[in-house]
Each structure stands twice: as C-alpha cells, then as structure tokens.
Coordinates of C-alpha atoms and ligand atoms in Angstrom, one line a residue:
M432 CA 66.1 100.1 99.9
D433 CA 64.0 97.2 98.6
K434 CA 64.1 94.4 101.1
E435 CA 62.7 91.8 98.6
K436 CA 65.5 92.2 96.1
K437 CA 69.0 90.7 96.3
Y438 CA 71.7 93.3 96.0
I439 CA 74.7 92.9 93.8
I440 CA 77.2 95.6 94.6
A441 CA 80.1 95.8 92.2
N442 CA 83.3 97.1 93.7
W443 CA 85.4 98.1 90.8
K444 CA 88.2 99.2 93.2
M445 CA 91.2 100.8 91.2
A446 CA 91.1 97.9 88.8
L447 CA 89.8 99.8 85.7
N448 CA 90.9 103.0 83.9
H449 CA 88.3 105.5 82.8
A450 CA 87.8 104.1 79.3
E451 CA 87.4 100.5 80.7
T452 CA 84.9 101.8 83.2
I453 CA 82.8 103.5 80.5
H454 CA 83.0 100.4 78.3
L455 CA 81.9 98.1 81.1
S456 CA 79.1 100.4 82.1
N457 CA 77.8 100.8 78.6
Y458 CA 77.9 97.0 78.1
L459 CA 76.0 96.4 81.3
K460 CA 73.4 99.0 80.5
K461 CA 72.5 97.1 77.3
Q462 CA 72.0 93.9 79.3
I463 CA 70.3 95.0 82.5
K464 CA 66.7 94.8 81.3
D465 CA 66.7 91.1 82.0
F466 CA 67.8 91.4 85.5
Q467 CA 65.6 94.1 86.8
D468 CA 63.0 92.2 88.8
N469 CA 64.8 90.2 91.4
L470 CA 68.1 92.1 91.6
Q471 CA 69.3 95.5 92.6
L472 CA 72.5 96.3 90.9
V473 CA 74.8 99.0 92.4
V474 CA 78.1 99.9 90.7
C475 CA 80.9 101.5 92.6
P476 CA 83.4 103.1 90.1
S477 CA 86.5 105.1 90.9
F478 CA 85.7 108.7 91.9
L479 CA 87.2 109.8 88.5
S480 CA 84.5 108.0 86.6
L481 CA 81.6 108.5 88.9
V482 CA 79.9 111.4 87.1
K483 CA 80.2 109.7 83.7
V484 CA 78.9 106.3 85.1
Q485 CA 76.0 108.1 86.8
E486 CA 75.1 109.6 83.4
I487 CA 75.3 106.2 81.7
F488 CA 72.9 104.6 84.2
E489 CA 70.5 107.6 84.4
N490 CA 66.9 106.4 84.0
T491 CA 67.9 102.7 84.6
S492 CA 67.5 100.6 87.7
V493 CA 71.2 100.5 88.3
Q494 CA 72.3 102.6 91.3
I495 CA 75.7 104.2 92.0
G496 CA 78.0 104.0 94.9
A497 CA 81.3 105.6 95.9
Q498 CA 84.2 103.6 97.3
D499 CA 84.8 105.9 100.2
C500 CA 84.1 109.4 101.5
F501 CA 85.4 111.8 104.1
W502 CA 83.9 112.5 107.5
E503 CA 83.3 116.3 106.9
E504 CA 81.0 117.9 104.3
K505 CA 83.3 120.7 103.3
G506 CA 86.5 122.5 104.1
G507 CA 90.3 122.3 104.0
Y508 CA 90.8 118.6 103.5
T509 CA 93.0 118.3 100.4
G510 CA 92.3 115.3 98.3
E511 CA 89.2 114.2 100.2
I512 CA 85.7 113.6 98.9
S513 CA 82.6 115.2 100.5
P514 CA 79.7 112.8 101.2
L515 CA 77.3 115.7 100.5
N516 CA 78.9 116.3 97.1
L517 CA 78.5 112.6 96.3
K518 CA 74.8 112.8 97.3
N519 CA 74.4 115.9 95.1
L520 CA 75.8 113.9 92.1
N521 CA 73.1 111.3 92.7
C522 CA 75.3 108.8 94.3
Q523 CA 73.3 106.7 96.7
Y524 CA 75.7 104.4 98.5
V525 CA 79.2 104.6 99.9
I526 CA 81.6 101.7 100.8
L527 CA 83.2 102.4 104.1
G528 CA 85.8 100.6 106.1
H529 CA 86.9 98.3 103.3
S530 CA 89.7 96.0 104.5
E531 CA 92.0 97.3 101.7
R532 CA 91.7 100.8 103.2
R533 CA 92.1 99.5 106.7
K534 CA 95.3 97.8 105.6
H535 CA 96.9 100.2 103.2
L536 CA 95.7 103.5 104.6
Q537 CA 95.5 102.5 108.3
E538 CA 91.8 103.4 108.5
T539 CA 90.7 102.8 112.1
N540 CA 87.3 102.0 113.5
D541 CA 87.1 105.6 114.7
M542 CA 87.6 106.9 111.2
V543 CA 85.1 104.5 109.9
H544 CA 82.7 105.6 112.6
R545 CA 83.0 109.3 111.7
K546 CA 82.6 108.5 108.0
C547 CA 79.5 106.4 108.7
E548 CA 77.9 109.2 110.8
M549 CA 78.5 111.8 108.1
A550 CA 77.4 109.5 105.3
L551 CA 74.1 109.0 107.0
K552 CA 73.8 112.7 107.7
S553 CA 74.3 113.2 103.9
K554 CA 71.5 110.7 103.2
L555 CA 73.9 108.2 101.6
I556 CA 73.6 104.5 102.4
P557 CA 76.8 103.2 104.0
I558 CA 78.1 99.8 102.9
L559 CA 80.0 99.2 106.1
C560 CA 82.6 96.5 105.6
I561 CA 83.8 94.4 108.5
G562 CA 85.7 91.1 108.7
E563 CA 88.5 89.3 110.4
N564 CA 91.8 88.4 108.8
W565 CA 93.3 84.9 108.7
E566 CA 95.4 85.3 111.8
Q567 CA 92.4 86.5 113.8
R568 CA 90.4 83.7 112.5
S569 CA 93.1 81.2 113.4
E570 CA 93.3 82.6 116.9
K571 CA 89.5 82.3 117.3
Q572 CA 89.1 86.0 117.5
K573 CA 86.6 86.2 114.7
D574 CA 83.5 87.0 116.8
F575 CA 85.4 89.5 118.8
V576 CA 86.7 91.3 115.7
L577 CA 83.2 91.4 114.1
I578 CA 81.6 92.7 117.3
N579 CA 84.3 95.2 117.9
Q580 CA 84.4 96.6 114.3
L581 CA 80.6 96.8 114.2
T582 CA 80.0 98.4 117.6
E583 CA 82.9 100.9 117.2
A584 CA 81.6 101.9 113.7
L585 CA 78.0 102.4 114.8
Q586 CA 78.3 103.4 118.5
G587 CA 76.2 106.5 119.2
I588 CA 74.9 106.7 115.7
S589 CA 71.1 106.9 115.6
V590 CA 69.5 105.2 112.7
S591 CA 66.1 106.6 111.9
P592 CA 63.3 104.8 110.0
E593 CA 64.3 106.7 106.8
D594 CA 68.0 105.6 107.0
Q595 CA 69.4 102.5 105.5
V596 CA 72.7 100.7 106.4
I597 CA 74.3 97.8 104.6
V598 CA 76.7 95.7 106.6
A599 CA 79.1 93.7 104.4
Y600 CA 80.7 90.7 106.0
E601 CA 84.0 90.5 104.2
P602 CA 86.5 88.1 105.8
V603 CA 89.9 89.5 104.6
W604 CA 91.2 85.9 103.9
A605 CA 88.3 85.3 101.4
I606 CA 88.8 88.5 99.4
S607 CA 90.6 87.9 96.1
T608 CA 93.2 90.5 96.9
G609 CA 93.8 88.8 100.2
E610 CA 94.3 85.0 100.4
G611 CA 91.2 84.4 98.2
I612 CA 90.2 81.3 100.2
E613 CA 86.6 80.4 99.5
A614 CA 84.5 80.8 102.6
E615 CA 82.0 78.1 103.5
P616 CA 78.4 79.3 103.4
E617 CA 77.9 78.0 107.0
E618 CA 80.6 80.2 108.2
V619 CA 79.1 83.2 106.5
Q620 CA 75.7 82.4 107.9
Y621 CA 77.2 82.2 111.4
A622 CA 78.8 85.6 110.9
A623 CA 75.6 87.1 109.7
E624 CA 73.9 85.9 112.9
V625 CA 76.6 87.4 115.0
I626 CA 76.1 90.7 113.2
K627 CA 72.3 90.5 113.6
Q628 CA 72.7 89.9 117.4
V629 CA 75.0 92.9 117.7
L630 CA 72.5 95.1 115.8
L631 CA 69.7 93.9 118.0
D632 CA 71.8 94.9 121.1
M633 CA 72.4 98.4 119.6
Y634 CA 69.0 99.1 117.9
N635 CA 65.5 97.9 118.3
K636 CA 64.0 95.0 116.4
E637 CA 62.2 97.2 114.0
I638 CA 65.3 99.1 112.9
T639 CA 67.5 96.0 112.8
Y640 CA 65.1 94.1 110.5
H641 CA 63.9 97.0 108.4
N642 CA 66.8 99.4 108.1
F643 CA 69.8 97.0 108.1
R644 CA 70.8 94.6 105.4
V645 CA 73.6 92.1 105.8
I646 CA 75.5 91.1 102.6
Y647 CA 78.6 89.0 101.9
G648 CA 81.8 89.7 100.1
G649 CA 84.9 87.7 99.3
S650 CA 85.7 86.0 96.0
V651 CA 82.0 85.8 95.0
N652 CA 81.7 84.5 91.4
S653 CA 79.2 82.9 89.1
E654 CA 79.7 79.5 90.6
N655 CA 79.4 80.2 94.3
V656 CA 77.1 83.2 94.3
N657 CA 73.9 81.3 95.0
S658 CA 75.4 79.5 97.9
F659 CA 75.8 82.9 99.6
L660 CA 72.7 84.7 98.3
N661 CA 70.4 81.8 99.4
L662 CA 71.5 82.0 103.0
P663 CA 68.6 83.2 105.2
N664 CA 70.4 86.3 106.7
I665 CA 72.3 87.3 103.6
T666 CA 70.5 89.6 101.1
G667 CA 73.3 90.5 98.7
A668 CA 76.9 90.4 97.7
L669 CA 79.7 92.9 97.4
V670 CA 81.7 91.6 94.5
G671 CA 85.1 92.8 93.3
A672 CA 87.0 90.8 90.7
A673 CA 84.0 89.0 89.1
T674 CA 82.4 92.3 88.3
Q675 CA 85.4 93.9 86.6
K676 CA 85.2 92.1 83.3
T677 CA 82.1 92.1 81.0
H678 CA 81.9 88.3 80.6
T679 CA 82.4 87.4 84.3
F680 CA 80.0 90.1 85.4
M681 CA 77.3 88.8 83.0
E682 CA 78.0 85.2 84.0
L683 CA 77.5 86.1 87.6
L684 CA 74.2 87.9 86.9
E685 CA 72.9 85.1 84.7
N686 CA 73.7 82.4 87.2
I687 CA 71.7 84.0 90.1
K688 CA 68.6 82.0 90.8
Ligands
PGA2174 P1 86.6 90.1 95.5 O1 86.5 91.6 96.3 O2 85.2 89.8 95.1 O3 87.5 90.4 94.4 O4 87.1 89.2 96.5 C1 85.4 91.8 97.2 C2 85.7 93.1 97.9 O5 86.9 93.4 98.1 O6 84.8 93.9 98.2

C-alpha cells in the first residue's frame, strides 16, 4: 500500500448490473492514465462482475476490491465467498463491516472480526468500515461506538509489517443511502484522531503509522472531496453514489487537488 498516494475506493454496491459495470469499467480504463500519479484507484464491483472487471483493469494501476467475504476459506457455506478465492482472482481488497450489511444482514462486530482475521490470513487488505448512526451521535455515543466497533473487530488480530488495513470512518447518517447529511471536515478529523488513538493502544507506533490507513466515506462527491482528502489523518475516501456514473466519477477524479 502506497502511503504517499490518496486512495479513492469506489463502492459500486448493488447499484449496477453486469453490463453497466463493464461499461463504467471500460470508460474508466480509457481515462485513468491522467490520474495515476497521486491517486490509487480501487474499484469494488459486485461479485458477479469481479472477474470481468479484473480482466478489464489488468496491467493498469487500478486495483480491485470485493464488497464482502466469508470468515472461512472453504467448506459447506452455501452462498458465501471465500477470501482465498478472491485473492486467487487477483482481488486485493475487501470491504468489511459496511453499515448496510450491519443494518440489513445483522452483521455483528464478532462476524466482522472473524472476516477481518481471515481476510488478513488470505493476504487481502481489509477495508474495515466503522461509524455511528444518527441516534448514537445525538446521544453523544459516537466515540464509544467507534472505539467499540474498532476494538471488537481487531481484538487479538496481529498485524504484521507485511499486512495492511484500511479503516473507513463512515458515519451512517452521512452515507447517501442513510440520511445523506454532509459531515463537517472537523468532525471527520476528530473521528480519525479517535481511531488513531485506539490503534495506538492496540498496536505499536510503527504498525499504526505504517500499516494502517484511515479513510473517510459518506456522500463524498466532486465538490467536497478535497475538504476530506486534505485532512491530516485522512488518506483516502470510500465513495458510493458519486462513482456509480461515468460523469460523476470523472468529475470527482478531476477535482482532486
Ligand atoms: P455514498 O456511499 O458515497 O453513496 O454515501 C459510501 C459508502 O456507503 O461506502
């Protein structure tokens, strides 16, 4: 993972069908040469399109992520996706603990923990999503929620110098599928500091600063992207809606300073 580059991780969720995914990927491929230097692009398509998208971006700087994985490598787990198989298909990242999965599929911190552990074992880079909802924020539980989600997800997992972990701070109320309220950069910066402190408690300084990256997600678009990417502790963005259409994705990339 290149610490100098800013990461833009496109979460395509279940927003696109296969043909739309291929179209968007081909379009992006034609444009990326201009964005190679300061940005690392990662696209996270639906599992159904993952192999095809990987083929499209082969020999380019764009990297591929999955939107989830299971906590076992192999076995009788109907419908689940093996992290090892993802790795073997040249997928490098996996989004884990996204609030939409926590909400609609009742994913718990323990499940996220097991997935994280297995993803790292399979040499994938987890994009671990944490964040409070509006109610928790209103009740001043934000710090507690962040600390709790982060420690429970990572407790007992050793991160070696070869491993990388991305922690995505995604306040549920700021995500476009949630309330879509735009977060203030100061609030994001504060959350990133809380995250860093927790990591420093759990890991040594070396691992915290070299092997973890904190990014932000929640209604990031071409207009607000720089206000988040320029924060001192934020080194990337996990972006949903704005990366799901060719013109909004290009606008987002073009506006990054
Ligand atoms: P959004 O999604 O950019 O559409 O708010 C971000 C996410 O859910 O990861």
